[in-house]
Amino acid sequence: MPEQLSEVALPRGLLLALEAGRRLDLDDGPVYGLVVGLSNLRADPTYLEHVLAHRDEPDAMGAVEYFRDDRVLDLVASQVAASGPRIRIDSACASGSDALIVACQWIEQGYCEDVVVIAAASMLDPVGLALFRNIQALNEEDDLGASRPFDRRRRGFVMGEGAAGLWLSGRRHETVRGWVCGYGQSMNAFKLTDMPSDLGAMENACRSALGEIEDLAFISAHGTSTLTNDVTETRLYKSLLGEERAYEVPVSALKSMSGHCLGASSLIEIVVSLEALHAGRVSPTINLLEPDSECDLDYVANQARSVRGNFALSNAFAFGGHNSSLLLGREAPR
Amino acid sequence: MRLAAATAVLNDVPAALRENPAVYSIERPATFSQTVSEAAAFAIEAAQLVDLDGREPALFCITGTVGSSLHYFDKAREPSSGRLLAPGFARRSRRVHPFTVLLALQNQVAAELSLYFDWKGPCSSSIDSAAAFVDLLPNIQSSLEQRPALVVMSSAAGRSEDRSWVVYQSHRQRIVSGAVALLFEPNGRLGDVRHPTAPGSALRPDQDLFEDDLVAPQLEAGLAILWSMGRGLERARFEIGPAPRHAQFEWSRE
């Protein structure tokens, strides 16, 4: 850890990542790999103010070194004592789940046995809000009911910020909070900020994750509360599960409560889903008071409830067309 | 892992690669525009040179700086102080081009490649990790079970604050922007790439391969492979990444 850390600016997203790492209860001993889902920090206001004033001054760049390149990974690796391989993933809103998929493949391929996966994001500042406002993606209503996935009154996503972390291991442990039983990825090859009408790529990612599993307790939706996403996701689940079965599987949208935490959201939702599986109780989609007629599945409206089943499907459909799907299990896969 | 194709498109070709037929010099990539970043445009140029024979690859994007979009924020600065977050920012921020947020996302290289070539397979988008190529070898290997794997390294750090950053970090003035595309498939005939099986000394591209005043952020691993091929080497070991993370890989012709 650098001695003069207090004298350099640290981006808020990095601070959130460090906090997530600090809170992980890791054993001493293992050689940990590290995968961090953390998008570009160079829209941070502190960074921008500095480089706008000093853009042509190399000697002035030391003040913002923790906004760029390997410094970010180094600091997080130092926080969690990860001395193994390390990499940083940026697939926008799918960063967290894609980071977990990288970690899974490392373990499957025998590259390492233990991997810390952290995802963090913070653009909850005037610049971040302005950037998303300028592409008309935000709902800036100032109340707790503003994030309303699948509700006909939805007007875009509500920005959140946050971080999540977990320890993925290929070894046996006495205490296990859950399992990653499958995963799938694809690209839409469509507009960067829109979703295609052809759901084939999205469905492929989900099918790769789902495999032959039918014992779904619930689906953790991407559920951003945008007009397009929520309708598209509804169509997707009907196609994926079949018209009849789609109505039987609860679909929970955590962003109704947390807002959209951008690159951190998918890993936050995975952690919550693992706990929900463990408890046999799925979290609700709140603010769902006037359902959209085109969104007519069981979204666990407004109240958590008990569920049966050993698996949950967690999905992220990101800017840029990244589709990332993970199958989480309460028990070891057979 | 078997290498089937390798190519690079650069704005400044190191002397050691100038005779290499797989390395192309290009000042400005054709698709570089207000909506497609310089790095993404270079990535498209490099990927176009790889013959996939109609197959859809698993895509591995190793992305550095995509190109400065700082000038889009200039219009939002308070005139007297030059500050961005001075009173009136909410009003001034509307002058920031709507596409700025897209240009700020480094995964837009992956997105633009996917869009341009209509690739809908799996994609891993890593950023800002100089040793990413080494640490992605297991993931590339995993993807080969189902389809070829295309690794695209890209970087455009030659302008504005990005240039200043690279000069600060490397103490070098010549900054190579461009992209390297490497195609891996089970029957690739150009050579083999793997992790070393035993400790050993390695060449560092930034110190041993290229001119003292030149740096190629994020592209070193790919350029090192092209260098080995161009020289007709049977085998070479390379080390990439800054301290404390020095990651090694080996290339061999067999």
Coordinates of C-alpha atoms in Angstrom, one line a residue:
Chain A
M1 CA 0.0 0.0 0.0
P2 CA 1.5 3.4 -1.0
E3 CA 2.7 5.5 1.9
Q4 CA 1.4 8.7 0.6
L5 CA -2.1 7.5 -0.3
S6 CA -3.7 10.3 1.7
E7 CA -2.0 12.8 -0.7
V8 CA -3.5 11.5 -3.9
A9 CA -7.1 11.5 -5.1
L10 CA -8.9 8.2 -5.0
P11 CA -11.9 7.7 -7.2
R12 CA -15.1 6.9 -5.4
G13 CA -15.6 3.7 -7.4
L14 CA -12.2 2.5 -6.2
L15 CA -13.0 3.4 -2.6
L16 CA -16.2 1.3 -2.9
A17 CA -14.2 -1.6 -4.3
L18 CA -11.7 -1.4 -1.4
E19 CA -14.6 -1.3 1.1
A20 CA -16.1 -4.4 -0.5
G21 CA -12.8 -6.2 -0.2
R22 CA -12.3 -5.1 3.4
R23 CA -15.5 -6.6 4.4
L24 CA -14.8 -10.1 2.9
D25 CA -14.0 -12.7 5.5
L26 CA -11.1 -14.4 3.8
D27 CA -8.9 -17.2 5.1
D28 CA -5.2 -16.6 5.5
G29 CA -3.1 -19.0 3.4
P30 CA -4.7 -19.4 0.0
V31 CA -3.1 -17.7 -3.0
Y32 CA -6.0 -15.5 -4.2
G33 CA -6.6 -14.5 -7.7
L34 CA -8.5 -11.2 -8.2
V35 CA -11.1 -10.2 -10.7
V36 CA -12.4 -6.7 -10.4
G37 CA -15.5 -5.5 -12.3
L38 CA -15.0 -1.7 -12.4
S39 CA -15.6 0.5 -15.3
N40 CA -13.7 3.5 -16.5
L41 CA -13.0 6.0 -13.7
R42 CA -12.1 8.8 -16.0
A43 CA -15.5 10.5 -15.9
D44 CA -15.0 11.1 -12.2
P45 CA -15.3 14.8 -11.5
T46 CA -12.0 14.9 -9.5
Y47 CA -10.2 13.4 -12.4
L48 CA -11.8 15.6 -15.0
E49 CA -11.2 18.8 -13.1
H50 CA -7.6 18.0 -12.8
V51 CA -6.9 16.9 -16.4
L52 CA -8.9 19.7 -17.9
A53 CA -6.5 22.0 -16.2
H54 CA -3.4 20.0 -16.7
R55 CA -4.0 17.9 -19.8
D56 CA -0.6 18.7 -21.4
E57 CA 1.5 18.4 -18.3
P58 CA 2.9 14.9 -17.7
D59 CA 4.4 15.9 -14.4
A60 CA 0.9 16.7 -13.1
M61 CA -0.4 13.2 -13.8
G62 CA 0.8 11.7 -10.5
A63 CA -2.1 13.3 -8.7
V64 CA -4.6 11.1 -10.6
E65 CA -2.7 7.9 -10.9
Y66 CA -5.3 5.9 -9.0
F67 CA -7.8 6.6 -11.8
R68 CA -5.8 4.8 -14.4
D69 CA -4.3 1.5 -15.5
D70 CA -2.8 -1.0 -13.1
R71 CA -2.8 1.2 -10.1
V72 CA -6.5 0.4 -9.5
L73 CA -5.9 -3.3 -9.5
D74 CA -2.8 -3.1 -7.4
L75 CA -4.6 -1.3 -4.7
V76 CA -7.5 -3.7 -4.5
A77 CA -5.1 -6.6 -4.7
S78 CA -3.2 -5.2 -1.7
Q79 CA -6.5 -4.7 0.2
V80 CA -7.4 -8.4 -0.1
A81 CA -3.9 -9.8 -0.1
A82 CA -4.3 -11.3 -3.6
S83 CA -0.9 -12.3 -4.9
G84 CA -2.2 -14.5 -7.8
P85 CA -3.4 -13.5 -11.2
R86 CA -5.5 -10.3 -11.5
I87 CA -7.6 -8.7 -14.1
R88 CA -10.1 -5.9 -14.4
I89 CA -13.3 -6.3 -16.4
D90 CA -15.5 -3.7 -17.9
S91 CA -18.6 -4.7 -19.7
A92 CA -20.7 -1.9 -18.4
C93 CA -23.7 -3.1 -16.4
A94 CA -22.6 -6.8 -16.8
S95 CA -19.1 -6.2 -15.3
G96 CA -19.9 -7.9 -12.1
S97 CA -21.3 -11.1 -13.6
D98 CA -18.6 -11.2 -16.3
A99 CA -16.0 -10.8 -13.6
L100 CA -17.5 -13.9 -11.8
I101 CA -17.4 -15.8 -15.1
V102 CA -13.7 -15.1 -15.6
A103 CA -13.1 -16.4 -12.1
C104 CA -15.1 -19.5 -12.7
Q105 CA -13.0 -20.3 -15.8
W106 CA -9.8 -19.7 -13.9
I107 CA -10.8 -22.3 -11.4
E108 CA -12.2 -24.7 -14.0
Q109 CA -8.9 -24.5 -16.0
G110 CA -6.8 -25.0 -12.9
Y111 CA -5.2 -21.6 -13.1
C112 CA -6.0 -20.9 -9.4
E113 CA -8.1 -22.4 -6.7
D114 CA -9.4 -19.3 -4.9
V115 CA -10.5 -16.0 -6.5
V116 CA -11.8 -12.8 -5.0
V117 CA -14.4 -11.2 -7.2
I118 CA -15.3 -7.6 -6.6
A119 CA -17.5 -5.2 -8.5
A120 CA -18.0 -1.6 -7.8
A121 CA -19.4 1.5 -9.4
S122 CA -20.1 5.1 -8.7
M123 CA -21.2 7.7 -11.1
L124 CA -23.6 9.3 -8.6
D125 CA -22.1 12.8 -9.1
P126 CA -23.0 15.8 -11.2
V127 CA -20.9 14.6 -14.2
G128 CA -22.2 11.0 -14.2
L129 CA -25.8 12.2 -13.9
A130 CA -25.3 14.7 -16.7
L131 CA -23.8 12.1 -19.0
F132 CA -26.7 9.7 -18.6
R133 CA -29.2 12.5 -18.6
N134 CA -27.9 13.7 -22.0
I135 CA -28.8 10.3 -23.5
Q136 CA -32.2 10.4 -21.8
A137 CA -31.6 7.2 -19.9
L138 CA -32.4 8.5 -16.4
N139 CA -35.5 8.9 -14.3
E140 CA -34.6 11.8 -11.9
E141 CA -37.8 11.8 -9.9
D142 CA -36.8 12.5 -6.4
D143 CA -38.6 9.9 -4.4
L144 CA -38.2 6.3 -3.3
G145 CA -40.9 5.2 -5.7
A146 CA -39.0 6.3 -8.8
S147 CA -37.3 3.0 -9.6
R148 CA -40.3 0.9 -10.7
P149 CA -39.4 -2.0 -12.9
F150 CA -42.3 -3.5 -14.9
D151 CA -44.6 -0.8 -13.8
R152 CA -46.4 1.1 -16.6
R153 CA -45.3 4.4 -15.0
R154 CA -41.6 3.7 -15.3
R155 CA -39.5 6.4 -16.9
G156 CA -35.9 5.2 -17.0
F157 CA -33.4 3.9 -14.5
V158 CA -32.6 5.5 -11.2
M159 CA -28.8 5.8 -10.6
G160 CA -27.4 4.0 -7.6
E161 CA -23.9 3.3 -6.5
G162 CA -22.3 0.4 -4.6
A163 CA -20.1 -2.6 -4.5
A164 CA -20.1 -6.3 -3.8
G165 CA -17.5 -8.9 -3.2
L166 CA -17.3 -12.6 -2.9
W167 CA -14.8 -15.4 -2.5
L168 CA -15.0 -18.1 -5.2
S169 CA -13.2 -21.3 -4.4
G170 CA -12.6 -24.6 -6.2
R171 CA -11.7 -26.4 -2.9
R172 CA -14.0 -28.0 -0.3
H173 CA -15.1 -25.8 2.5
E174 CA -17.2 -26.5 5.6
T175 CA -19.3 -23.4 5.1
V176 CA -20.6 -22.6 1.6
R177 CA -23.0 -19.8 0.8
G178 CA -23.9 -21.1 -2.7
W179 CA -22.6 -22.4 -6.0
V180 CA -22.2 -21.2 -9.5
C181 CA -23.7 -24.0 -11.6
G182 CA -23.6 -22.5 -15.0
Y183 CA -23.0 -19.4 -17.0
G184 CA -23.4 -18.0 -20.5
Q185 CA -22.4 -14.9 -22.4
S186 CA -23.3 -13.3 -25.7
M187 CA -23.4 -10.0 -27.6
N188 CA -26.4 -8.5 -29.2
A189 CA -24.5 -6.8 -32.1
F190 CA -27.2 -4.2 -32.0
K191 CA -27.2 -0.5 -31.0
L192 CA -25.1 0.3 -28.0
T193 CA -27.9 1.6 -25.8
D194 CA -30.9 -0.3 -27.1
M195 CA -32.1 -3.8 -27.1
P196 CA -32.8 -5.9 -30.2
S197 CA -36.2 -7.3 -31.1
D198 CA -34.5 -10.5 -32.0
L199 CA -33.9 -12.2 -28.6
G200 CA -31.7 -15.0 -29.9
A201 CA -28.4 -13.8 -28.5
M202 CA -29.9 -13.0 -25.1
E203 CA -31.7 -16.3 -25.0
N204 CA -28.5 -18.2 -25.9
A205 CA -26.7 -16.7 -22.9
C206 CA -29.5 -17.7 -20.6
R207 CA -29.8 -21.2 -22.1
S208 CA -26.0 -21.7 -21.7
A209 CA -26.3 -20.9 -18.0
L210 CA -29.5 -22.8 -17.4
G211 CA -28.5 -26.1 -19.1
E212 CA -31.1 -28.8 -18.2
I213 CA -32.1 -27.3 -14.9
E214 CA -35.9 -27.0 -14.4
D215 CA -35.8 -26.5 -10.6
L216 CA -35.8 -22.7 -10.7
A217 CA -36.7 -20.9 -7.5
F218 CA -36.7 -17.5 -9.2
I219 CA -35.0 -15.3 -11.8
S220 CA -33.1 -12.2 -10.7
A221 CA -33.9 -9.9 -13.6
H222 CA -31.8 -7.1 -15.0
G223 CA -35.0 -5.0 -14.5
T224 CA -33.7 -1.5 -15.0
S225 CA -37.1 0.3 -15.1
T226 CA -36.5 1.5 -18.6
L227 CA -39.4 1.2 -21.1
T228 CA -37.4 -1.1 -23.4
N229 CA -35.6 -3.4 -21.0
D230 CA -38.5 -4.5 -19.0
V231 CA -40.7 -5.4 -21.9
T232 CA -37.8 -7.1 -23.7
E233 CA -37.0 -9.1 -20.6
T234 CA -40.6 -10.2 -20.2
R235 CA -40.6 -11.5 -23.8
L236 CA -37.3 -13.2 -23.2
Y237 CA -38.5 -15.2 -20.2
K238 CA -41.6 -16.3 -22.1
S239 CA -39.4 -17.5 -24.9
L240 CA -36.8 -19.1 -22.6
L241 CA -39.2 -21.0 -20.3
G242 CA -42.2 -21.4 -22.6
E243 CA -45.4 -19.5 -22.2
E244 CA -46.9 -21.6 -19.5
R245 CA -43.9 -22.1 -17.3
A246 CA -42.8 -18.5 -17.5
Y247 CA -45.8 -17.5 -15.4
E248 CA -44.8 -20.0 -12.7
V249 CA -41.3 -18.7 -12.1
P250 CA -41.0 -15.6 -9.9
V251 CA -38.9 -12.8 -11.4
S252 CA -37.4 -10.4 -8.9
A253 CA -35.9 -6.9 -9.8
L254 CA -33.6 -5.8 -7.1
K255 CA -33.0 -2.5 -8.9
S256 CA -36.4 -1.4 -7.6
M257 CA -34.8 -1.1 -4.2
S258 CA -31.1 -0.3 -5.0
G259 CA -31.4 1.7 -8.1
H260 CA -29.1 0.9 -11.0
C261 CA -25.6 0.5 -9.5
L262 CA -24.1 0.2 -13.0
G263 CA -21.1 -2.1 -13.2
A264 CA -21.6 -3.3 -9.6
S265 CA -25.3 -4.2 -10.0
S266 CA -24.9 -7.7 -11.4
L267 CA -22.6 -8.8 -8.6
I268 CA -24.8 -7.2 -6.0
E269 CA -27.7 -9.1 -7.4
I270 CA -25.8 -12.3 -7.4
V271 CA -24.9 -12.0 -3.8
V272 CA -28.5 -11.1 -2.8
S273 CA -29.7 -14.0 -4.9
L274 CA -27.4 -16.5 -3.2
E275 CA -28.7 -15.3 0.2
A276 CA -32.2 -15.6 -1.1
L277 CA -31.7 -19.1 -2.3
H278 CA -30.1 -20.0 1.1
A279 CA -33.1 -18.5 2.9
G280 CA -35.7 -19.9 0.6
R281 CA -37.1 -16.4 0.3
V282 CA -37.0 -14.1 -2.8
S283 CA -36.7 -10.3 -2.5
P284 CA -39.5 -8.3 -4.0
T285 CA -39.9 -5.9 -6.9
I286 CA -41.1 -2.9 -5.0
N287 CA -43.0 0.1 -6.5
L288 CA -44.9 -2.2 -8.7
L289 CA -48.3 -0.7 -8.2
E290 CA -49.6 -0.3 -11.8
P291 CA -48.3 -3.3 -13.8
D292 CA -47.6 -2.7 -17.5
S293 CA -49.9 -4.8 -19.5
E294 CA -47.0 -6.0 -21.6
C295 CA -45.2 -7.1 -18.4
D296 CA -47.5 -9.7 -17.0
L297 CA -45.2 -12.3 -15.3
D298 CA -44.9 -12.9 -11.6
Y299 CA -42.5 -10.1 -10.5
V300 CA -42.9 -10.7 -6.7
A301 CA -44.7 -7.4 -6.4
N302 CA -44.0 -5.4 -3.3
Q303 CA -43.5 -8.1 -0.8
A304 CA -40.8 -10.8 -0.3
R305 CA -42.1 -14.3 -0.2
S306 CA -41.0 -17.9 0.3
V307 CA -39.9 -19.9 -2.8
R308 CA -39.1 -23.5 -3.5
G309 CA -36.3 -24.6 -5.7
N310 CA -32.6 -25.0 -5.6
F311 CA -31.5 -22.7 -8.4
A312 CA -31.8 -19.1 -9.5
L313 CA -30.9 -17.5 -12.8
S314 CA -29.2 -14.1 -12.5
N315 CA -29.1 -11.9 -15.6
A316 CA -27.4 -8.7 -16.8
F317 CA -28.0 -7.1 -20.2
A318 CA -25.6 -4.2 -20.6
F319 CA -24.8 -1.1 -22.6
G320 CA -22.8 -2.2 -25.6
G321 CA -24.9 -5.4 -26.0
H322 CA -23.2 -7.6 -23.4
N323 CA -25.5 -10.4 -22.1
S324 CA -24.3 -12.2 -19.1
S325 CA -26.3 -15.0 -17.3
L326 CA -25.4 -17.1 -14.3
L327 CA -27.1 -20.1 -12.7
L328 CA -26.7 -20.0 -9.0
G329 CA -27.3 -23.0 -6.8
R330 CA -28.2 -23.7 -3.2
E331 CA -26.5 -27.0 -3.3
A332 CA -23.6 -28.5 -5.2
P333 CA -24.3 -29.4 -8.8
R334 CA -24.8 -33.1 -9.5
Chain B
M1 CA -2.9 -22.8 -27.5
R2 CA -2.5 -22.8 -31.2
L3 CA -2.2 -19.5 -33.0
A4 CA -3.9 -19.3 -36.4
A5 CA -3.5 -15.7 -37.3
A6 CA -1.7 -12.6 -36.0
T7 CA -1.8 -9.0 -37.3
A8 CA -1.3 -5.5 -36.1
V9 CA -2.4 -2.1 -37.2
L10 CA -0.4 0.7 -35.7
N11 CA 0.1 4.5 -36.1
D12 CA 3.8 4.2 -35.4
V13 CA 5.5 0.9 -36.2
P14 CA 8.6 0.0 -34.1
A15 CA 11.7 -0.5 -36.2
A16 CA 11.9 -4.1 -35.2
L17 CA 8.5 -4.7 -36.9
R18 CA 8.8 -2.6 -40.0
E19 CA 9.6 -5.6 -42.3
N20 CA 6.9 -7.7 -40.8
P21 CA 4.2 -8.4 -43.4
A22 CA 1.6 -8.8 -40.7
V23 CA 2.1 -5.3 -39.3
Y24 CA 0.4 -2.4 -41.0
S25 CA 1.0 1.3 -40.6
I26 CA -2.1 3.5 -40.6
E27 CA -2.4 7.1 -39.5
R28 CA -6.1 7.2 -39.0
P29 CA -8.4 4.2 -39.0
A30 CA -11.3 4.6 -41.4
T31 CA -14.2 4.2 -38.9
F32 CA -12.8 6.7 -36.3
S33 CA -15.6 9.2 -35.8
Q34 CA -17.6 11.1 -33.2
T35 CA -19.3 7.9 -32.2
V36 CA -16.5 5.3 -32.7
S37 CA -13.5 5.8 -30.6
E38 CA -10.0 5.7 -32.0
A39 CA -9.1 2.4 -30.2
A40 CA -12.3 0.8 -31.4
A41 CA -11.6 2.0 -35.0
F42 CA -8.1 0.4 -34.8
A43 CA -9.6 -2.7 -33.4
I44 CA -12.0 -3.0 -36.3
E45 CA -9.1 -2.5 -38.8
A46 CA -7.0 -5.2 -37.2
A47 CA -9.9 -7.7 -36.9
Q48 CA -10.8 -7.1 -40.6
L49 CA -7.4 -8.6 -41.5
V50 CA -8.1 -11.9 -39.8
D51 CA -9.8 -14.5 -41.9
L52 CA -12.4 -16.2 -39.8
D53 CA -13.9 -18.0 -42.8
G54 CA -17.4 -17.0 -41.7
R55 CA -17.1 -18.4 -38.2
E56 CA -18.2 -16.5 -35.1
P57 CA -15.4 -16.2 -32.5
A58 CA -15.4 -15.9 -28.8
L59 CA -14.1 -12.4 -28.4
F60 CA -11.5 -11.3 -25.9
C61 CA -11.0 -7.5 -25.9
I62 CA -7.9 -6.2 -24.0
T63 CA -8.5 -2.5 -24.0
G64 CA -6.4 0.3 -22.8
T65 CA -7.2 4.0 -23.4
V66 CA -9.8 4.3 -26.1
G67 CA -8.9 7.9 -27.0
S68 CA -9.4 11.2 -25.4
S69 CA -12.9 12.6 -25.2
L70 CA -11.8 15.4 -22.8
H71 CA -12.5 18.1 -25.4
Y72 CA -16.2 17.3 -25.1
F73 CA -16.1 18.6 -21.6
D74 CA -14.5 21.9 -22.5
K75 CA -17.9 23.4 -23.5
A76 CA -19.2 22.7 -20.0
R77 CA -16.4 24.6 -18.2
E78 CA -17.2 27.8 -16.4
P79 CA -15.6 30.5 -18.5
S80 CA -14.0 32.7 -15.8
S81 CA -12.6 29.9 -13.6
G82 CA -12.2 27.1 -16.1
R83 CA -13.7 24.7 -13.6
L84 CA -16.2 22.1 -14.6
L85 CA -18.3 21.9 -11.4
A86 CA -18.7 25.6 -10.9
P87 CA -22.2 27.1 -10.4
G88 CA -24.3 26.6 -13.5
F89 CA -22.9 23.2 -14.4
A90 CA -26.3 21.7 -14.7
R91 CA -27.1 24.1 -17.5
R92 CA -23.6 24.0 -19.1
S93 CA -23.5 20.2 -19.0
R94 CA -26.2 20.0 -21.7
R95 CA -23.4 21.2 -24.1
V96 CA -21.5 17.9 -23.5
H97 CA -22.1 15.8 -26.6
P98 CA -24.6 13.0 -25.8
F99 CA -22.3 10.3 -27.1
T100 CA -19.6 11.3 -24.6
V101 CA -20.8 8.7 -22.1
L102 CA -20.5 6.0 -24.8
L103 CA -17.0 7.1 -25.7
A104 CA -16.1 7.0 -22.0
L105 CA -17.0 3.3 -21.8
Q106 CA -14.0 1.2 -22.6
N107 CA -16.3 -1.8 -23.4
Q108 CA -17.3 0.1 -26.4
V109 CA -14.4 -1.5 -28.3
A110 CA -16.1 -4.9 -27.7
A111 CA -19.4 -3.4 -28.6
E112 CA -18.2 -1.8 -31.9
L113 CA -16.5 -5.0 -32.9
S114 CA -19.6 -7.0 -32.2
L115 CA -21.7 -4.4 -34.2
Y116 CA -19.4 -4.1 -37.1
F117 CA -18.9 -7.8 -37.7
D118 CA -22.3 -9.0 -36.3
W119 CA -20.6 -11.2 -33.8
K120 CA -23.0 -12.5 -31.2
G121 CA -20.8 -15.0 -29.4
P122 CA -19.4 -14.7 -25.9
C123 CA -17.2 -11.7 -25.1
S124 CA -14.8 -10.8 -22.4
S125 CA -13.9 -7.2 -22.1
S126 CA -10.9 -6.4 -19.9
I127 CA -9.4 -3.0 -19.4
D128 CA -6.3 -1.3 -18.0
S129 CA -4.4 -4.4 -17.0
A130 CA -1.1 -4.6 -18.8
A131 CA -0.8 -8.3 -18.1
A132 CA -4.3 -9.2 -19.0
F133 CA -3.3 -11.3 -22.0
V134 CA -1.3 -13.7 -19.7
D135 CA -4.1 -14.0 -17.2
L136 CA -6.7 -14.6 -19.9
L137 CA -4.9 -17.6 -21.4
P138 CA -7.0 -20.1 -19.3
N139 CA -10.2 -18.3 -20.4
I140 CA -9.2 -18.4 -24.1
Q141 CA -8.4 -22.0 -23.7
S142 CA -11.8 -22.6 -22.2
S143 CA -13.5 -21.0 -25.2
L144 CA -11.7 -23.1 -27.7
E145 CA -13.8 -26.1 -26.8
Q146 CA -16.6 -24.5 -28.8
R147 CA -15.3 -22.0 -31.2
P148 CA -12.2 -20.0 -32.3
A149 CA -11.0 -17.3 -30.0
L150 CA -10.1 -13.8 -31.3
V151 CA -8.0 -11.7 -29.0
V152 CA -8.0 -8.0 -29.8
M153 CA -5.7 -5.7 -28.0
S154 CA -6.2 -2.0 -28.6
S155 CA -5.0 1.4 -27.3
A156 CA -5.1 5.0 -28.4
A157 CA -3.2 7.0 -25.8
G158 CA -1.4 9.5 -28.0
R159 CA -3.5 12.6 -27.4
S160 CA -4.2 15.1 -24.7
E161 CA -4.3 13.9 -21.1
D162 CA -3.8 10.3 -22.2
R163 CA -0.5 11.2 -23.8
S164 CA 0.6 13.1 -20.7
W165 CA -0.3 10.1 -18.5
V166 CA 1.8 7.7 -20.6
V167 CA 4.7 10.1 -20.8
Y168 CA 4.5 10.4 -17.0
Q169 CA 4.4 6.7 -16.4
S170 CA 6.9 5.5 -19.0
H171 CA 9.2 8.6 -19.5
R172 CA 8.9 7.9 -23.2
Q173 CA 7.7 10.3 -25.9
R174 CA 6.7 8.0 -28.8
I175 CA 3.4 6.4 -28.0
V176 CA 2.1 3.7 -30.2
S177 CA -1.6 3.6 -30.8
G178 CA -3.3 0.8 -32.6
A179 CA -4.6 -2.8 -32.3
V180 CA -3.3 -6.3 -32.5
A181 CA -5.5 -9.2 -33.4
L182 CA -4.6 -12.8 -32.5
L183 CA -6.7 -15.7 -33.6
F184 CA -6.5 -19.0 -31.7
E185 CA -8.0 -22.3 -32.8
P186 CA -7.2 -25.9 -32.1
N187 CA -5.5 -26.5 -35.5
G188 CA -3.7 -23.1 -35.7
R189 CA -0.4 -23.4 -37.6
L190 CA 1.5 -20.3 -36.7
G191 CA 2.7 -21.4 -33.3
D192 CA 1.8 -22.1 -29.7
V193 CA 1.2 -19.7 -26.8
R194 CA 1.3 -21.0 -23.2
H195 CA 2.2 -20.2 -19.6
P196 CA 5.8 -21.3 -18.8
T197 CA 6.1 -24.5 -16.9
A198 CA 9.3 -23.5 -15.1
P199 CA 10.8 -20.3 -13.8
G200 CA 13.2 -18.6 -16.2
S201 CA 14.3 -15.3 -17.6
A202 CA 12.2 -13.5 -20.1
L203 CA 12.4 -10.6 -22.6
R204 CA 10.5 -7.5 -21.7
P205 CA 9.1 -5.9 -24.8
D206 CA 9.3 -2.4 -23.5
Q207 CA 13.0 -2.9 -22.7
D208 CA 14.4 -5.5 -25.1
L209 CA 12.4 -5.3 -28.3
F210 CA 11.6 -1.8 -29.2
E211 CA 13.3 1.6 -29.3
D212 CA 14.2 3.3 -26.0
D213 CA 11.9 6.2 -26.7
L214 CA 8.9 4.1 -27.7
V215 CA 6.0 2.6 -25.7
A216 CA 3.1 0.6 -26.8
P217 CA 0.6 0.4 -23.9
Q218 CA -1.6 -2.6 -23.8
L219 CA -0.2 -4.0 -27.1
E220 CA 3.1 -5.5 -25.9
A221 CA 2.1 -9.1 -25.7
G222 CA 0.7 -9.2 -29.2
L223 CA 3.6 -7.2 -30.7
A224 CA 6.0 -9.6 -28.9
I225 CA 4.5 -12.5 -30.6
L226 CA 4.6 -10.8 -34.0
W227 CA 8.3 -9.9 -33.3
S228 CA 9.1 -13.6 -32.6
M229 CA 7.3 -14.7 -35.8
G230 CA 9.0 -12.1 -37.9
R231 CA 12.5 -13.2 -36.6
G232 CA 11.8 -16.8 -37.2
L233 CA 12.4 -17.7 -33.6
E234 CA 11.8 -21.2 -32.5
R235 CA 10.9 -20.2 -29.0
A236 CA 10.7 -17.0 -26.8
R237 CA 9.6 -16.1 -23.4
F238 CA 8.2 -12.7 -22.5
E239 CA 7.3 -10.8 -19.4
I240 CA 4.7 -8.0 -19.4
G241 CA 3.1 -5.8 -16.8
P242 CA 4.5 -3.4 -14.3
A243 CA 5.7 -4.2 -10.9
P244 CA 4.5 -5.9 -8.7
R245 CA 2.6 -8.0 -11.3
H246 CA 5.1 -9.4 -13.8
A247 CA 3.4 -12.0 -15.9
Q248 CA 5.2 -14.4 -18.3
F249 CA 4.1 -16.3 -21.3
E250 CA 5.9 -18.4 -23.9
W251 CA 5.6 -18.5 -27.7
S252 CA 7.0 -21.4 -29.8
R253 CA 6.8 -22.3 -33.4
E254 CA 5.9 -25.9 -32.7

